[in-house]
Amino acid sequence: MKKIDGWVTTPQGFLAAGVKAGIKASGNHDVAVIYSTVPAATGAVFTQNKMCAAPVLVSRKVAAKPYAQAIVVNSGCANACTGEQGLKDAESMQAQAAELLGVEPEAVYVCSTGVIGHFMPMDKVAQGIADAVDAMDESEGESCAMAIQTTDTFIKHAAYEFEIGGKTCKIAGIAKGAGMIHPNMATMLTFLTTDAAVAPDVLKRAVKAAADKSFNMVVVDGDTSTNDSMIVLANGLAENEIILSEEHPDYPAFFEALLACAQDLAKMIARDGEGATKFLEVNVCGAATWDEAKTAAMAIAKSPLVKTAFFGKDPNWGRIVCAAGYSGAAMQPDKVNLEIGGVRLVEHGMNCNIPLESLKDIMEQHDISMKIDLGAGSEEATVWTCDFSYEYVKINGEYHT
Amino acid sequence: MKKIDGWVTTPQGFLAAGVKAGIKASGNHDVAVIYSTVPAATGAVFTQNKMCAAPVLVSRKVAAKPYAQAIVVNSGCANACTGEQGLKDAESMQAQAAELLGVEPEAVYVCSTGVIGHFMPMDKVAQGIADAVDAMDESEGESCAMAIQTTDTFIKHAAYEFEIGGKTCKIAGIAKGAGMIHPNMATMLTFLTTDAAVAPDVLKRAVKAAADKSFNMVVVDGDTSTNDSMIVLANGLAENEIILSEEHPDYPAFFEALLACAQDLAKMIARDGEGATKFLEVNVCGAATWDEAKTAAMAIAKSPLVKTAFFGKDPNWGRIVCAAGYSGAAMQPDKVNLEIGGVRLVEHGMNCNIPLESLKDIMEQHDISMKIDLGAGSEEATVWTCDFSYEYVKINGEYHT
């Protein structure tokens, strides 16, 4: 497996494009289409928010089928809390794209991201879909990625090449993240394409497993959105022997590439958390179960007190230990150890009295890792997050409804 | 029942004082003693944080007894994550206060608040306790309240007078709050005194019930501290007929006064959240159960996206509905209604398209209420919180470890 530079159009047989349809006030790219020239096995996971948006309702039906062929997506309007009209609009996006692409409607996923509670400007959306289908090309992967962004400060894409059964396969993905990032599904929009041949049921389970170890381990502000979707299309054009079960000898290599791509994108989302000045890796070990390790890591990653401390470059380990303490995870207070940037600050639950000046260089860095041992078992989990800055408050206090 | 101006020394037979012992770098009051001239029935609830501080371990044993007589408390150092030495220091504070007051050690509660992970400066603490016991007086209620503050911007106290069985009783309380405020116990320090006569077992249950409807319904940043404690002393000097059970005819009047005092203090804590510019009341109704109503209200109150929106004076109802949606509480998306400041913005899960300018006056106010109907039942719960401002980030980014 090797990392390559690529977009969703890098695997064989995928076309895409993003266009400017005037939905975003900024005038930036806001409608995109991703299309596989042949039907592709598909798997997807969606937000668990009970107020899920209309396009999620439509896309869940697509995900239930074995194969799909396209994704139509817009940014600037979430089409959430829009009732019957919203559902009609999402279905209309699906039907229009299907007709233009010459496929069945249930082969087309629909995704939206942006402000909640506004009806879709359907004239603009329809024109955007028509333009995007016209513009579709192997060279338009970047414009497609641009069209799914909202408050993102950089474009998130990742790609890998891997060999299975003597064939070279590729997998690539794009994501949008920034605010409202929290587990319980993929918690953003992310689309992955691959030319590997994988049976639909195997792919569906693989997507769920990969989401749990990547996007579901990222937290920016603890809010789970109404629109989060992770969609994978696998069109088999690499002509490897199809992976029909998890026991197939090529499954591990395929899953490794899928997970690597998903984790790269997930970390980019944490790195681009709204207003972030730090990328934080929170590793919890010594937990009784993996779930408890994740619970403790999430409590630390979500704590505004921890996040503001890192923004202030203050190694306030008391807040980290405190957050683990209230997480509900089992811990042995007199066995707790904590390291920041590899420097042990707490041993057996007590301050090591390391001069905090000695952490100055670590706290100045953009990427900081912390490791807490709960002393209650042998399981571990890692969560990625960012700090809380003035800029976070500014972005979210001034974002227009 | 009527609200009166008072301190913990307002009920009969209580003395208190706060002194400057030099524990806080600021030089402000930092050691206090509260003393009942006769043994008092007692009830208390403490943090559920597994990394609870040494004084909490000591005070839990006091709370298990039917009667207690004093509280010794310091601010500036939390005595948390301090291991064996911390426990010895807390026990030493207890023993010293007991000796000076002429009571048994197990009649003396110990509380600390401040930075986590530092050992107590015991010379200063010991001198402070000696000075506070010397200074104890009915007129020193205010200095006592000052000595429990950390980042608080105003002193929190409340008092009520109520008649039971022809006798006039008083109840009064003080609290410290600000950051690290979240349910799962009283989530701050608060001490209430009353001269009502109540049996210890009745009082213990009443304290738990009152905490659940007051301090446990407040959230500032979602962090539960290592030191949170709510302690009540009831010395019976009002000479009412002792309340021996919840069935006693005077119990409702007693509980009403206890709850009113606790709710007043709890709301003051939300109002004084670190950096708060808004006081927010979140009412969730139409829930299937009270627990689910509370869960949804807490999700809204803890959401950084909701909190920054109110800071920005933006009626971003999408974030409120979204937070309820991911809370896990049952809801009927097409039956959800939402009001901010009495103005209905969402009906049957859809935008009412109220011009947002019409909410301008409401969003300018300091106190703002919101009400969301989940459409899933008939239970309701109210949570109090504040917004998230630049100042919150500043206070918590610059607070020194």
Tab-separated table of C-alpha atoms in Angstrom, chain B:
chain	number	residue	atom	x	y	z
B	1	MET	CA	-42.299	31.548	52.556
B	2	LYS	CA	-40.561	34.804	51.775
B	3	LYS	CA	-37.201	35.693	50.319
B	4	ILE	CA	-34.950	37.597	52.727
B	5	ASP	CA	-31.481	39.075	52.522
B	6	GLY	CA	-29.152	36.750	54.358
B	7	TRP	CA	-26.008	34.669	54.718
B	8	VAL	CA	-25.273	31.285	56.272
B	9	THR	CA	-25.230	33.028	59.648
B	10	THR	CA	-28.815	34.268	59.251
B	11	PRO	CA	-30.511	31.131	60.637
B	12	GLN	CA	-30.209	30.927	64.425
B	13	GLY	CA	-27.098	29.448	65.991
B	14	PHE	CA	-24.686	29.642	63.076
B	15	LEU	CA	-21.348	31.458	63.154
B	16	ALA	CA	-18.954	31.851	60.261
B	17	ALA	CA	-15.961	33.772	58.973
B	18	GLY	CA	-13.646	34.008	56.003
B	19	VAL	CA	-10.032	35.167	56.227
B	20	LYS	CA	-7.055	35.882	53.985
B	21	ALA	CA	-4.490	33.136	54.474
B	22	GLY	CA	-2.304	33.825	51.448
B	23	ILE	CA	-3.234	30.655	49.522
B	24	LYS	CA	-4.627	32.628	46.579
B	25	ALA	CA	-2.001	34.585	44.676
B	26	SER	CA	-4.503	37.455	44.551
B	27	GLY	CA	-4.366	37.847	48.323
B	28	ASN	CA	-8.156	37.585	48.604
B	29	HIS	CA	-10.129	35.685	51.253
B	30	ASP	CA	-9.349	31.982	50.978
B	31	VAL	CA	-10.110	30.120	54.210
B	32	ALA	CA	-13.542	29.907	55.852
B	33	VAL	CA	-15.284	28.154	58.707
B	34	ILE	CA	-19.027	27.623	59.220
B	35	TYR	CA	-20.062	26.449	62.678
B	36	SER	CA	-23.323	25.502	64.325
B	37	THR	CA	-23.368	26.130	68.075
B	38	VAL	CA	-25.228	22.844	68.519
B	39	PRO	CA	-24.971	19.564	66.580
B	40	ALA	CA	-26.963	19.790	63.363
B	41	ALA	CA	-28.676	17.119	61.299
B	42	THR	CA	-26.772	16.911	58.045
B	43	GLY	CA	-27.116	15.818	54.437
B	44	ALA	CA	-24.701	16.245	51.546
B	45	VAL	CA	-24.060	15.213	47.954
B	46	PHE	CA	-20.676	15.129	46.254
B	47	THR	CA	-19.071	14.949	42.827
B	48	GLN	CA	-19.360	11.635	41.006
B	49	ASN	CA	-15.982	12.220	39.387
B	50	LYS	CA	-13.842	9.109	39.894
B	51	MET	CA	-10.800	11.338	40.442
B	52	CYS	CA	-12.516	13.032	43.385
B	53	ALA	CA	-10.364	15.207	45.591
B	54	ALA	CA	-9.032	14.263	49.037
B	55	PRO	CA	-11.438	16.548	50.953
B	56	VAL	CA	-14.383	14.829	49.229
B	57	LEU	CA	-13.147	11.462	50.522
B	58	VAL	CA	-12.993	12.920	54.032
B	59	SER	CA	-16.345	14.709	53.813
B	60	ARG	CA	-18.195	11.625	52.517
B	61	LYS	CA	-17.524	10.000	55.893
B	62	VAL	CA	-18.945	13.038	57.684
B	63	ALA	CA	-22.045	12.965	55.483
B	64	ALA	CA	-22.650	9.338	56.422
B	65	LYS	CA	-23.175	10.365	60.080
B	66	PRO	CA	-26.544	11.736	61.241
B	67	TYR	CA	-25.129	14.954	62.714
B	68	ALA	CA	-22.302	17.376	61.954
B	69	GLN	CA	-21.338	20.737	63.338
B	70	ALA	CA	-18.893	22.577	61.102
B	71	ILE	CA	-17.463	23.066	57.624
B	72	VAL	CA	-13.858	24.112	57.009
B	73	VAL	CA	-13.062	25.198	53.476
B	74	ASN	CA	-10.304	26.790	51.443
B	75	SER	CA	-10.043	28.197	47.952
B	76	GLY	CA	-6.919	28.534	45.801
B	77	CYS	CA	-5.887	24.871	45.951
B	78	ALA	CA	-8.185	21.920	45.170
B	79	ASN	CA	-6.140	19.238	46.967
B	80	ALA	CA	-7.030	16.894	44.083
B	81	CYS	CA	-4.608	14.389	42.501
B	82	THR	CA	-2.475	14.676	45.601
B	83	GLY	CA	-2.538	11.038	46.746
B	84	GLU	CA	-1.734	10.004	50.324
B	85	GLN	CA	-0.284	13.385	51.212
B	86	GLY	CA	-3.481	15.100	50.080
B	87	LEU	CA	-5.571	12.820	52.248
B	88	LYS	CA	-3.348	13.529	55.247
B	89	ASP	CA	-3.651	17.247	54.617
B	90	ALA	CA	-7.455	17.111	54.413
B	91	GLU	CA	-7.582	15.060	57.617
B	92	SER	CA	-5.250	17.509	59.272
B	93	MET	CA	-7.551	20.432	58.328
B	94	GLN	CA	-10.450	18.478	59.808
B	95	ALA	CA	-8.600	17.615	63.009
B	96	GLN	CA	-7.337	21.143	63.562
B	97	ALA	CA	-10.759	22.732	63.059
B	98	ALA	CA	-12.359	20.106	65.325
B	99	GLU	CA	-9.868	20.766	68.099
B	100	LEU	CA	-10.281	24.544	67.918
B	101	LEU	CA	-14.080	24.201	67.857
B	102	GLY	CA	-14.184	21.560	70.579
B	103	VAL	CA	-16.031	18.969	68.484
B	104	GLU	CA	-15.213	15.504	67.148
B	105	PRO	CA	-13.294	15.394	63.848
B	106	GLU	CA	-16.094	13.438	62.158
B	107	ALA	CA	-18.431	16.389	62.832
B	108	VAL	CA	-16.332	18.639	60.547
B	109	TYR	CA	-16.667	18.708	56.756
B	110	VAL	CA	-13.607	19.655	54.678
B	111	CYS	CA	-13.843	21.298	51.241
B	112	SER	CA	-11.269	22.713	48.852
B	113	THR	CA	-11.489	24.416	45.481
B	114	GLY	CA	-8.857	25.742	43.116
B	115	VAL	CA	-6.026	24.362	41.013
B	116	ILE	CA	-5.759	20.570	40.727
B	117	GLY	CA	-2.543	18.692	41.500
B	118	HIS	CA	-0.762	20.960	43.915
B	119	PHE	CA	-0.104	20.052	47.515
B	120	MET	CA	-1.788	22.224	50.120
B	121	PRO	CA	0.400	24.981	51.604
B	122	MET	CA	-0.384	23.604	55.058
B	123	ASP	CA	1.350	26.333	57.082
B	124	LYS	CA	-0.847	28.960	55.479
B	125	VAL	CA	-3.938	26.768	55.706
B	126	ALA	CA	-3.372	26.075	59.422
B	127	GLN	CA	-2.927	29.748	60.186
B	128	GLY	CA	-6.048	30.495	58.131
B	129	ILE	CA	-8.146	27.995	60.046
B	130	ALA	CA	-6.954	29.409	63.372
B	131	ASP	CA	-7.723	32.941	62.208
B	132	ALA	CA	-11.140	31.979	60.837
B	133	VAL	CA	-12.163	30.253	64.066
B	134	ASP	CA	-11.038	33.340	65.993
B	135	ALA	CA	-13.034	35.594	63.680
B	136	MET	CA	-16.252	33.529	63.655
B	137	ASP	CA	-19.288	35.686	64.236
B	138	GLU	CA	-22.899	36.084	63.192
B	139	SER	CA	-21.844	39.174	61.253
B	140	GLU	CA	-19.168	37.423	59.191
B	141	GLY	CA	-21.439	35.634	56.715
B	142	GLU	CA	-20.223	37.751	53.832
B	143	SER	CA	-16.489	37.234	54.441
B	144	CYS	CA	-17.216	33.508	54.614
B	145	ALA	CA	-18.923	33.660	51.199
B	146	MET	CA	-15.991	35.622	49.763
B	147	ALA	CA	-13.513	32.976	50.886
B	148	ILE	CA	-15.055	30.202	48.776
B	149	GLN	CA	-14.836	32.049	45.469
B	150	THR	CA	-12.401	31.364	42.644
B	151	THR	CA	-13.219	32.884	39.226
B	152	ASP	CA	-16.684	34.018	40.388
B	153	THR	CA	-17.544	37.597	39.474
B	154	PHE	CA	-20.165	38.088	42.190
B	155	ILE	CA	-20.932	36.572	45.584
B	156	LYS	CA	-23.765	34.042	45.518
B	157	HIS	CA	-26.098	33.914	48.496
B	158	ALA	CA	-29.794	33.384	49.070
B	159	ALA	CA	-32.065	33.126	52.102
B	160	TYR	CA	-35.707	32.393	52.876
B	161	GLU	CA	-37.923	32.615	55.914
B	162	PHE	CA	-40.796	30.168	56.286
B	163	GLU	CA	-43.348	29.217	58.934
B	164	ILE	CA	-43.812	25.645	60.060
B	165	GLY	CA	-45.924	24.556	63.038
B	166	GLY	CA	-46.240	28.156	64.206
B	167	LYS	CA	-42.475	28.675	64.322
B	168	THR	CA	-40.458	30.945	62.041
B	169	CYS	CA	-37.582	29.085	60.409
B	170	LYS	CA	-34.808	30.389	58.203
B	171	ILE	CA	-32.690	28.763	55.529
B	172	ALA	CA	-29.716	30.380	53.846
B	173	GLY	CA	-27.003	29.347	51.452
B	174	ILE	CA	-23.842	30.443	49.706
B	175	ALA	CA	-22.266	29.020	46.572
B	176	LYS	CA	-19.242	29.252	44.353
B	177	GLY	CA	-19.519	28.357	40.719
B	178	ALA	CA	-18.207	29.778	37.476
B	179	GLY	CA	-16.319	27.178	35.398
B	180	MET	CA	-16.362	23.371	35.500
B	181	ILE	CA	-20.087	23.344	36.157
B	182	HIS	CA	-22.023	20.304	35.088
B	183	PRO	CA	-24.491	17.885	36.596
B	184	ASN	CA	-23.673	14.643	38.305
B	185	MET	CA	-23.851	16.118	41.688
B	186	ALA	CA	-23.908	19.556	42.932
B	187	THR	CA	-21.060	20.540	40.613
B	188	MET	CA	-19.645	23.380	42.699
B	189	LEU	CA	-19.365	24.251	46.361
B	190	THR	CA	-22.552	25.204	48.120
B	191	PHE	CA	-23.316	25.314	51.814
B	192	LEU	CA	-26.798	25.748	53.253
B	193	THR	CA	-27.728	26.302	56.885
B	194	THR	CA	-31.157	26.179	58.467
B	195	ASP	CA	-32.520	26.355	61.986
B	196	ALA	CA	-35.428	24.070	61.090
B	197	ALA	CA	-35.625	20.780	62.972
B	198	VAL	CA	-35.490	17.864	60.544
B	199	ALA	CA	-34.545	14.262	61.204
B	200	PRO	CA	-31.189	13.354	59.645
B	201	ASP	CA	-32.526	10.630	57.346
B	202	VAL	CA	-35.285	12.906	56.046
B	203	LEU	CA	-32.770	15.694	55.496
B	204	LYS	CA	-30.380	13.424	53.587
B	205	ARG	CA	-33.125	12.436	51.134
B	206	ALA	CA	-34.325	16.035	50.841
B	207	VAL	CA	-30.819	17.262	49.980
B	208	LYS	CA	-30.493	14.680	47.201
B	209	ALA	CA	-33.938	15.562	45.810
B	210	ALA	CA	-33.214	19.297	45.947
B	211	ALA	CA	-29.816	18.864	44.242
B	212	ASP	CA	-31.461	16.951	41.388
B	213	LYS	CA	-33.845	19.838	40.711
B	214	SER	CA	-31.361	22.663	41.138
B	215	PHE	CA	-27.584	22.271	40.933
B	216	ASN	CA	-27.842	19.174	38.745
B	217	MET	CA	-29.863	21.209	36.227
B	218	VAL	CA	-27.118	23.769	35.664
B	219	VAL	CA	-24.417	23.517	33.044
B	220	VAL	CA	-21.671	25.964	32.185
B	221	ASP	CA	-19.138	23.990	30.178
B	222	GLY	CA	-20.047	20.372	30.781
B	223	ASP	CA	-17.075	19.624	33.004
B	224	THR	CA	-17.795	17.978	36.372
B	225	SER	CA	-15.152	18.912	38.877
B	226	THR	CA	-13.158	16.763	41.273
B	227	ASN	CA	-14.382	18.763	44.264
B	228	ASP	CA	-18.109	19.509	43.893
B	229	SER	CA	-19.939	19.423	47.204
B	230	MET	CA	-23.349	20.486	48.484
B	231	ILE	CA	-23.605	20.389	52.264
B	232	VAL	CA	-26.626	21.222	54.442
B	233	LEU	CA	-26.691	21.680	58.217
B	234	ALA	CA	-30.052	21.833	60.055
B	235	ASN	CA	-29.617	22.628	63.750
B	236	GLY	CA	-33.247	22.713	64.902
B	237	LEU	CA	-32.912	25.922	66.946
B	238	ALA	CA	-36.169	27.286	65.464
B	239	GLU	CA	-37.815	24.708	67.738
B	240	ASN	CA	-40.439	23.582	65.252
B	241	GLU	CA	-41.798	20.095	65.813
B	242	ILE	CA	-39.135	17.899	64.295
B	243	ILE	CA	-39.926	16.645	60.788
B	244	LEU	CA	-39.539	12.893	61.194
B	245	SER	CA	-40.699	11.810	57.738
B	246	GLU	CA	-41.737	13.071	54.313
B	247	GLU	CA	-45.331	12.485	55.457
B	248	HIS	CA	-45.027	15.095	58.223
B	249	PRO	CA	-47.404	18.020	57.450
B	250	ASP	CA	-44.495	20.490	57.628
B	251	TYR	CA	-42.262	18.629	55.206
B	252	PRO	CA	-43.618	20.279	52.031
B	253	ALA	CA	-42.997	23.781	53.422
B	254	PHE	CA	-39.482	22.828	54.480
B	255	PHE	CA	-38.655	21.231	51.147
B	256	GLU	CA	-40.114	24.176	49.244
B	257	ALA	CA	-37.774	26.553	51.075
B	258	LEU	CA	-34.757	24.253	50.624
B	259	LEU	CA	-35.469	23.899	46.907
B	260	ALA	CA	-36.081	27.634	46.413
B	261	CYS	CA	-32.786	28.462	48.085
B	262	ALA	CA	-30.941	25.801	46.076
B	263	GLN	CA	-32.525	26.896	42.775
B	264	ASP	CA	-31.681	30.544	43.423
B	265	LEU	CA	-28.053	29.616	43.993
B	266	ALA	CA	-27.996	27.251	41.003
B	267	LYS	CA	-29.310	29.947	38.672
B	268	MET	CA	-26.728	32.406	40.013
B	269	ILE	CA	-24.035	29.886	39.089
B	270	ALA	CA	-25.299	29.682	35.499
B	271	ARG	CA	-25.599	33.468	35.403
B	272	ASP	CA	-21.980	33.754	36.493
B	273	GLY	CA	-20.604	31.138	34.090
B	274	GLU	CA	-17.086	32.072	33.095
B	275	GLY	CA	-17.251	34.814	30.506
B	276	ALA	CA	-21.059	34.615	30.283
B	277	THR	CA	-22.908	37.446	28.564
B	278	LYS	CA	-26.290	35.653	28.542
B	279	PHE	CA	-28.362	33.641	31.027
B	280	LEU	CA	-30.235	30.920	29.154
B	281	GLU	CA	-33.199	28.880	30.336
B	282	VAL	CA	-33.745	25.725	28.294
B	283	ASN	CA	-37.142	24.117	28.746
B	284	VAL	CA	-37.837	20.800	27.040
B	285	CYS	CA	-41.426	19.580	27.067
B	286	GLY	CA	-43.327	16.861	25.255
B	287	ALA	CA	-40.712	14.300	26.255
B	288	ALA	CA	-41.440	10.636	26.849
B	289	THR	CA	-39.829	10.712	30.323
B	290	TRP	CA	-38.345	13.303	32.679
B	291	ASP	CA	-34.902	11.756	32.148
B	292	GLU	CA	-35.219	12.220	28.391
B	293	ALA	CA	-36.440	15.799	28.840
B	294	LYS	CA	-33.366	16.485	30.973
B	295	THR	CA	-31.087	14.696	28.489
B	296	ALA	CA	-32.334	16.810	25.596
B	297	ALA	CA	-32.192	20.034	27.623
B	298	MET	CA	-28.629	19.230	28.702
B	299	ALA	CA	-27.566	18.479	25.117
B	300	ILE	CA	-28.862	21.891	24.048
B	301	ALA	CA	-27.348	23.655	27.062
B	302	LYS	CA	-23.946	22.015	26.521
B	303	SER	CA	-23.754	22.508	22.755
B	304	PRO	CA	-20.898	24.906	21.929
B	305	LEU	CA	-22.709	25.735	18.692
B	306	VAL	CA	-25.867	26.787	20.559
B	307	LYS	CA	-23.866	28.698	23.158
B	308	THR	CA	-21.785	30.629	20.634
B	309	ALA	CA	-24.924	31.437	18.613
B	310	PHE	CA	-26.505	33.150	21.643
B	311	PHE	CA	-23.241	34.976	22.281
B	312	GLY	CA	-23.512	36.215	18.699
B	313	LYS	CA	-27.180	37.202	19.329
B	314	ASP	CA	-28.152	34.867	16.516
B	315	PRO	CA	-31.443	32.941	16.936
B	316	ASN	CA	-29.911	29.881	15.244
B	317	TRP	CA	-32.782	27.532	16.036
B	318	GLY	CA	-31.358	24.881	13.707
B	319	ARG	CA	-28.572	24.235	16.201
B	320	ILE	CA	-31.080	23.888	19.058
B	321	VAL	CA	-33.229	21.379	17.168
B	322	CYS	CA	-30.085	19.581	16.009
B	323	ALA	CA	-28.785	19.243	19.591
B	324	ALA	CA	-32.124	17.814	20.748
B	325	GLY	CA	-31.940	15.431	17.801
B	326	TYR	CA	-28.573	13.957	18.741
B	327	SER	CA	-29.274	13.862	22.481
B	328	GLY	CA	-30.789	10.407	22.235
B	329	ALA	CA	-34.158	11.548	23.629
B	330	ALA	CA	-37.157	10.222	21.740
B	331	MET	CA	-38.674	12.834	19.441
B	332	GLN	CA	-41.129	13.010	16.565
B	333	PRO	CA	-39.363	15.163	13.958
B	334	ASP	CA	-42.645	16.223	12.343
B	335	LYS	CA	-44.139	17.275	15.690
B	336	VAL	CA	-41.257	19.363	17.027
B	337	ASN	CA	-42.087	22.929	18.046
B	338	LEU	CA	-39.568	25.537	19.191
B	339	GLU	CA	-39.930	28.958	20.778
B	340	ILE	CA	-37.266	31.496	21.686
B	341	GLY	CA	-38.400	34.239	24.053
B	342	GLY	CA	-42.002	33.177	23.474
B	343	VAL	CA	-41.789	33.520	19.686
B	344	ARG	CA	-42.519	30.334	17.770
B	345	LEU	CA	-39.806	29.637	15.189
B	346	VAL	CA	-40.392	25.974	14.371
B	347	GLU	CA	-43.731	24.233	14.068
B	348	HIS	CA	-44.203	20.561	13.185
B	349	GLY	CA	-40.466	20.327	12.627
B	350	MET	CA	-40.392	23.089	10.046
B	351	ASN	CA	-39.159	26.645	9.850
B	352	CYS	CA	-42.038	29.103	10.513
B	353	ASN	CA	-40.161	31.673	8.429
B	354	ILE	CA	-40.494	34.341	11.114
B	355	PRO	CA	-38.343	37.294	10.021
B	356	LEU	CA	-35.318	37.000	12.292
B	357	GLU	CA	-35.267	40.789	12.710
B	358	SER	CA	-38.384	40.365	14.819
B	359	LEU	CA	-36.258	38.495	17.368
B	360	LYS	CA	-33.663	41.243	17.593
B	361	ASP	CA	-35.009	42.682	20.851
B	362	ILE	CA	-35.183	39.245	22.431
B	363	MET	CA	-31.645	38.340	21.403
B	364	GLU	CA	-30.334	41.628	22.835
B	365	GLN	CA	-31.632	40.736	26.304
B	366	HIS	CA	-29.395	39.223	28.973
B	367	ASP	CA	-31.923	36.586	30.026
B	368	ILE	CA	-33.339	34.450	27.214
B	369	SER	CA	-35.605	31.425	27.464
B	370	MET	CA	-36.194	28.744	24.882
B	371	LYS	CA	-38.790	26.000	24.837
B	372	ILE	CA	-38.717	22.932	22.626
B	373	ASP	CA	-41.541	20.411	22.388
B	374	LEU	CA	-40.263	16.979	21.328
B	375	GLY	CA	-43.749	15.753	20.431
B	376	ALA	CA	-43.050	12.428	22.096
B	377	GLY	CA	-44.872	12.595	25.442
B	378	SER	CA	-45.828	14.899	28.280
B	379	GLU	CA	-42.773	15.221	30.531
B	380	GLU	CA	-40.703	18.363	30.847
B	381	ALA	CA	-37.465	19.601	32.408
B	382	THR	CA	-35.669	22.925	32.653
B	383	VAL	CA	-31.913	23.478	32.574
B	384	TRP	CA	-30.064	26.749	33.170
B	385	THR	CA	-26.917	27.702	31.347
B	386	CYS	CA	-25.033	30.606	29.795
B	387	ASP	CA	-23.448	31.440	26.475
B	388	PHE	CA	-19.862	30.838	25.316
B	389	SER	CA	-17.896	33.999	24.739
B	390	TYR	CA	-14.409	35.140	23.813
B	391	GLU	CA	-14.008	35.780	27.514
B	392	TYR	CA	-14.636	32.101	28.352
B	393	VAL	CA	-11.760	31.137	26.089
B	394	LYS	CA	-9.599	33.882	27.565
B	395	ILE	CA	-10.309	32.957	31.199
B	396	ASN	CA	-9.711	29.268	30.610
B	397	GLY	CA	-6.833	29.652	28.204
B	398	GLU	CA	-4.943	31.871	30.599
B	399	TYR	CA	-5.853	30.277	33.956
B	400	HIS	CA	-2.531	29.245	35.406
B	401	THR	CA	-1.711	25.645	36.270
